[in-house]
PDB file of C-alpha atoms and ligand atoms in Angstrom:
ATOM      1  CA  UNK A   1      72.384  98.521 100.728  1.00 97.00           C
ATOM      2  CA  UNK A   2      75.861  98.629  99.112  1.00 98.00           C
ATOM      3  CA  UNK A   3      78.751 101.099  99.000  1.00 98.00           C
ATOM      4  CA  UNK A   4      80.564 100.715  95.655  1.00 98.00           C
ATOM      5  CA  UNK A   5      83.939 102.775  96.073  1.00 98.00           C
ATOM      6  CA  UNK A   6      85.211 103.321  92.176  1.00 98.00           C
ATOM      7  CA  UNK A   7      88.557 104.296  91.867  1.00 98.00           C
ATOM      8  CA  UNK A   8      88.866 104.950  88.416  1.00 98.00           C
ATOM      9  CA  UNK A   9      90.744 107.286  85.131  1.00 98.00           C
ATOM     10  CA  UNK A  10      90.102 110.857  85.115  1.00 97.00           C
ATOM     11  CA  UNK A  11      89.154 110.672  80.821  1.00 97.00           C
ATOM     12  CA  UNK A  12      86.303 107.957  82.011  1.00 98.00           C
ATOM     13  CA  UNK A  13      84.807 110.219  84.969  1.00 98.00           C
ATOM     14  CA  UNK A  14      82.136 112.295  82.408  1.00 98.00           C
ATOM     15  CA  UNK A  15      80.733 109.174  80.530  1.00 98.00           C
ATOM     16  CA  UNK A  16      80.330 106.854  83.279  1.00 98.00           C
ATOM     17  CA  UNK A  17      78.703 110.272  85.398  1.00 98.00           C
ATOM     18  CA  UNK A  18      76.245 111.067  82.826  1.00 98.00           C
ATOM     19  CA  UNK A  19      75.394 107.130  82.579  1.00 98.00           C
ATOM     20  CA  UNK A  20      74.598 107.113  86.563  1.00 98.00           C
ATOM     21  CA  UNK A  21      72.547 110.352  86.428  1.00 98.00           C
ATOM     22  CA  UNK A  22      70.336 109.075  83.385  1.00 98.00           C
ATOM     23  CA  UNK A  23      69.605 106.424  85.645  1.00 98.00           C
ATOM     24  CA  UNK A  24      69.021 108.397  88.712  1.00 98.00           C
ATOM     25  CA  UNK A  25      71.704 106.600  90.803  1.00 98.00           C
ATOM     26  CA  UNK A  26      73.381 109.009  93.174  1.00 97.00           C
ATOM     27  CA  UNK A  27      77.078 109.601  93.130  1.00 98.00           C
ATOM     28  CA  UNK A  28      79.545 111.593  94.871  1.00 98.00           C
ATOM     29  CA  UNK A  29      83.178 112.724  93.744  1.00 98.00           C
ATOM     30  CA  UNK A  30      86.205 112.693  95.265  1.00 98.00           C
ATOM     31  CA  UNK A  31      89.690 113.685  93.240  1.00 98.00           C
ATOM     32  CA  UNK A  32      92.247 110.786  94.208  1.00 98.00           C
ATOM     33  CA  UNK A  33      95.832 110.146  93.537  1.00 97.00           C
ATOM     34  CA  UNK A  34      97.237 106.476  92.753  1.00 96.00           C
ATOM     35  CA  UNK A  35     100.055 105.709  94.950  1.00 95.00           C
ATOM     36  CA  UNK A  36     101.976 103.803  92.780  1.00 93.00           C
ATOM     37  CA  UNK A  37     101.928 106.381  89.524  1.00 93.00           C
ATOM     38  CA  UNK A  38     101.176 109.445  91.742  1.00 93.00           C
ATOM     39  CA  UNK A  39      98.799 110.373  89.093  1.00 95.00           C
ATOM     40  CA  UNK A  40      95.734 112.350  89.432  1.00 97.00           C
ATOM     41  CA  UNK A  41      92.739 109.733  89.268  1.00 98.00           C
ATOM     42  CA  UNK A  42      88.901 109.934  90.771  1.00 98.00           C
ATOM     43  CA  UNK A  43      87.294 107.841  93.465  1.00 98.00           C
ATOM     44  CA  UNK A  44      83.314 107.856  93.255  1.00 98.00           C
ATOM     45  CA  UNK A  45      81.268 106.450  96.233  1.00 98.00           C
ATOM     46  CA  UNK A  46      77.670 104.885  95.465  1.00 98.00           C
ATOM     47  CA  UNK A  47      75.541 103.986  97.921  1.00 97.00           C
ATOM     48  CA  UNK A  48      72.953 101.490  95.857  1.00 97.00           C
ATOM     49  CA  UNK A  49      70.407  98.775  97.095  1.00 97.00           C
ATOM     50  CA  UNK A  50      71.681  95.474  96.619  1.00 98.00           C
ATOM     51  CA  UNK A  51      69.908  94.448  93.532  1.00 98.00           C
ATOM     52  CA  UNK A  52      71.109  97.237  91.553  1.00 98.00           C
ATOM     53  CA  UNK A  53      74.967  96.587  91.967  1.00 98.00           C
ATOM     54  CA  UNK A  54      75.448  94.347  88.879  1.00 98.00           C
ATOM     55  CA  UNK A  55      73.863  97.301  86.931  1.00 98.00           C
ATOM     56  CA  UNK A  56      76.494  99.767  88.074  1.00 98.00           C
ATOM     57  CA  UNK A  57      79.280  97.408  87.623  1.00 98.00           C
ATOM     58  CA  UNK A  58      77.990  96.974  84.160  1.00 98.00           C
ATOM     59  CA  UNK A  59      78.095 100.540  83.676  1.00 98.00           C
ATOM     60  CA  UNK A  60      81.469 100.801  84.965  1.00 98.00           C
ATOM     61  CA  UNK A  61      82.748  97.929  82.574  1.00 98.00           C
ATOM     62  CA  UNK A  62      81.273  99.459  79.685  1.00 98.00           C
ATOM     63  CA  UNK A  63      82.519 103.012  80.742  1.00 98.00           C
ATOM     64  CA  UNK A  64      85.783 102.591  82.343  1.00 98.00           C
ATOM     65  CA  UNK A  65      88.914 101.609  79.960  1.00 98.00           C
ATOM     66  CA  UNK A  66      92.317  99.228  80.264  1.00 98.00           C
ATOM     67  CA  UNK A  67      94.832 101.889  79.438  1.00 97.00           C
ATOM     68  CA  UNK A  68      98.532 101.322  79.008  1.00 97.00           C
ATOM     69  CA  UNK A  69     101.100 103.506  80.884  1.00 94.00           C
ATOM     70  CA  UNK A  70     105.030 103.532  80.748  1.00 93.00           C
ATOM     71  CA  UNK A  71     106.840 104.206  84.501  1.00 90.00           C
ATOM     72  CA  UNK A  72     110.569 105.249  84.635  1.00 85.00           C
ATOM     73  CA  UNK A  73     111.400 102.192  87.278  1.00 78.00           C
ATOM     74  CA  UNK A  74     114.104 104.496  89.758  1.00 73.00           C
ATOM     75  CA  UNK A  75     117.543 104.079  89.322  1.00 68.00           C
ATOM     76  CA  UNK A  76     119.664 102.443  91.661  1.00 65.00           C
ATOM     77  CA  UNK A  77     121.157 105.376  94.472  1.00 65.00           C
ATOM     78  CA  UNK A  78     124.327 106.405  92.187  1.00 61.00           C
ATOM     79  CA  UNK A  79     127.469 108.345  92.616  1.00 68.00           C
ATOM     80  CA  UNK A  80     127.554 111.534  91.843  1.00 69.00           C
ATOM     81  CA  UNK A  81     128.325 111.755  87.657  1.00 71.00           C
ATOM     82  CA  UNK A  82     127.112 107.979  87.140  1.00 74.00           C
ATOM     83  CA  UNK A  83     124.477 108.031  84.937  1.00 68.00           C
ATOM     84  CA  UNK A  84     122.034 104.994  84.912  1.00 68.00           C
ATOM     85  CA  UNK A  85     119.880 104.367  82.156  1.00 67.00           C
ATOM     86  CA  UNK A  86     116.409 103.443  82.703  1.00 75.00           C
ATOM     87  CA  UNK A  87     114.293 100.969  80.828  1.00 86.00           C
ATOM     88  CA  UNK A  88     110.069 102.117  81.002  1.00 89.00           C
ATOM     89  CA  UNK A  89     108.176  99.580  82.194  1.00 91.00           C
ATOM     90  CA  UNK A  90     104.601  98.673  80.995  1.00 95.00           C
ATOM     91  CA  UNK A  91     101.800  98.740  83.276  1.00 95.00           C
ATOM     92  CA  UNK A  92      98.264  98.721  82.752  1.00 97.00           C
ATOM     93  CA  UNK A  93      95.739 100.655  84.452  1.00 97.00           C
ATOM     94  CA  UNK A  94      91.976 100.284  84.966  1.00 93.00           C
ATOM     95  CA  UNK A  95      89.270  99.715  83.366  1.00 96.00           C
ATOM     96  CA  UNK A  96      88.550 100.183  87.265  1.00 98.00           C
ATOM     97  CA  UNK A  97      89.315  99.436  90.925  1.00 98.00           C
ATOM     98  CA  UNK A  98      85.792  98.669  92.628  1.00 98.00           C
ATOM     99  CA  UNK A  99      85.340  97.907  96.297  1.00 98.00           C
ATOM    100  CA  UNK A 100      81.834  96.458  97.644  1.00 98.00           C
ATOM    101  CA  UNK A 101      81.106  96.913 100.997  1.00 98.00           C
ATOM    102  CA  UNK A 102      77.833  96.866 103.015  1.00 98.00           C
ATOM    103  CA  UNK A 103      76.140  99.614 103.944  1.00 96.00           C
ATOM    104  CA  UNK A 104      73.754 100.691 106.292  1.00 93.00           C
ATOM    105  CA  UNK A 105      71.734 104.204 105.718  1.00 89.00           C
ATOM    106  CA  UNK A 106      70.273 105.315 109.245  1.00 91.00           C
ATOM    107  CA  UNK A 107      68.648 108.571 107.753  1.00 87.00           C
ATOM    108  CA  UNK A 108      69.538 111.579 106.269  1.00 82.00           C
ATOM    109  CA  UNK A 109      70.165 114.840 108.161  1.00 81.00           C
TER     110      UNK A 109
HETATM  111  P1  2BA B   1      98.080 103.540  91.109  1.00 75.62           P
HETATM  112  O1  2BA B   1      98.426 103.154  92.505  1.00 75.62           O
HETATM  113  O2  2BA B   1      98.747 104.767  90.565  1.00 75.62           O
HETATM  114  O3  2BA B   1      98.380 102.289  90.180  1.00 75.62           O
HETATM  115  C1  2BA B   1      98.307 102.383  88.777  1.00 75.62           C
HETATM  116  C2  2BA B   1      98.582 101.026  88.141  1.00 75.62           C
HETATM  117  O4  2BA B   1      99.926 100.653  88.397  1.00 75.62           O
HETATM  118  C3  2BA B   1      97.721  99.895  88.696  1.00 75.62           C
HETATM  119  O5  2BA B   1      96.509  99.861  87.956  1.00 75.62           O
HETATM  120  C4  2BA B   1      98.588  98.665  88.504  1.00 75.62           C
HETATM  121  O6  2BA B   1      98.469  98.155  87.173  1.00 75.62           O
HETATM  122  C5  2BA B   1     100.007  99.227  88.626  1.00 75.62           C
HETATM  123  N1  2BA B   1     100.588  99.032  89.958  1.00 75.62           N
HETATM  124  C6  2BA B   1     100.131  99.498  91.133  1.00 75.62           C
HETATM  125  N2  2BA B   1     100.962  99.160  92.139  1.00 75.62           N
HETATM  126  C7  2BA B   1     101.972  98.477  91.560  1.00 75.62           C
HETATM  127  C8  2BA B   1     103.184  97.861  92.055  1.00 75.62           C
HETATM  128  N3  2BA B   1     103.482  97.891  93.374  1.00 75.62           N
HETATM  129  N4  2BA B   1     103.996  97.242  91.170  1.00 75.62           N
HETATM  130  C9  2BA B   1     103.716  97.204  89.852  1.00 75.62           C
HETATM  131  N5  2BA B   1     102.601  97.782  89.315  1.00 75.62           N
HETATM  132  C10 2BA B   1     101.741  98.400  90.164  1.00 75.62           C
HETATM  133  P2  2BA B   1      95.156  99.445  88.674  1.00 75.62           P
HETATM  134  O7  2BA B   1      95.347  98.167  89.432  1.00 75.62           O
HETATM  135  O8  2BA B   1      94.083  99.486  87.634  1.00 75.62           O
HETATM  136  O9  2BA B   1      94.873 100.574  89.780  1.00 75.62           O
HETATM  137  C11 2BA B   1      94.447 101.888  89.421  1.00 75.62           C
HETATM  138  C12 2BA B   1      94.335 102.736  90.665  1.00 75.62           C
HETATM  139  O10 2BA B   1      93.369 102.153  91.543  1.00 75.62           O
HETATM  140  C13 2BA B   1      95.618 102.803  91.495  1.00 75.62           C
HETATM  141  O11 2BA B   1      96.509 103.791  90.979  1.00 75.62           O
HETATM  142  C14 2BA B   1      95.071 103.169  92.878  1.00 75.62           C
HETATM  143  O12 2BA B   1      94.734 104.556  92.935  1.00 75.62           O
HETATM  144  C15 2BA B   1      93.766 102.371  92.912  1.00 75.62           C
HETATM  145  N6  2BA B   1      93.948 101.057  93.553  1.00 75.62           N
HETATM  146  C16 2BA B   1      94.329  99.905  92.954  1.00 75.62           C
HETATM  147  N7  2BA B   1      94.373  98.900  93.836  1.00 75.62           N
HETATM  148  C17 2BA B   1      94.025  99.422  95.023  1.00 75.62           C
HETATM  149  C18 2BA B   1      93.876  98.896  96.346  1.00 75.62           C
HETATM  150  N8  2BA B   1      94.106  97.596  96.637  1.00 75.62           N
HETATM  151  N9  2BA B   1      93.492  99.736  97.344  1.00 75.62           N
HETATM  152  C19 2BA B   1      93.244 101.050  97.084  1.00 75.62           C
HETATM  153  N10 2BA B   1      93.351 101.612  95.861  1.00 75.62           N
HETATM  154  C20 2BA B   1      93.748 100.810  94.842  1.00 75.62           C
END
């Protein structure tokens, strides 16, 4: 068995969802922040056997989308009255952030 933790965009939560429940693959939610935006974002764990992880990280491809962002960089520590222009800088985030681990279910309580 696998655990596939998803971090991924909040707008790509209720498609990719609906995809996993047509196809009976259990998911659970957790509402996650990114530490680097400090943006709201979601984190799904999926506990899958092995032979079905390609499908979900198909599903996730086809669900989860490159999206560009612009981030204030913060200005240098000024005096007081200095003001210091800032210049956004382009990032991109997603489609998503997928860890694979191993997993091991002993039962269910
Ligand atoms: P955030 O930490 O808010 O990062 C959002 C996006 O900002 C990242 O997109 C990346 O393009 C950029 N970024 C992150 N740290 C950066 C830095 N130090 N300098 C410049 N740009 C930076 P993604 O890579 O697609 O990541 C989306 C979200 O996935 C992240 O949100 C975070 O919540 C999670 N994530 C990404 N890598 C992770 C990791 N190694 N461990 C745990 N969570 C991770």
């Amino acid at each position: 068995m696998k655990l596939l933790i998803a971090v991924i965009q909040r707008q790509d939560e209720a498609a990719l969802t609906r995809a996993l429940a047509a196809r009976r693959i259990g998911v659970t939610r957790v509402s996650s922040q990114g530490g680097f935006l400090r943006e709201g974002n979601v984190t799904l764990f999926i506990v899958i056997p092995d032979h079905r992880v390609d499908e979900v990280m198909s599903l996730i491809r086809e669900h989860c989308h490159t999206r560009t962002r612009y981030v204030a960089p913060l200005p240098p520590v000024a005096e007081s009255g200095e003001f210091y222009p800032s210049t956004p800088i382009e990032v991109q985030v997603g489609g998503a952030t997928v860890f694979v681990l191993d997993a091991e279910v002993l039962g269910r309580a």
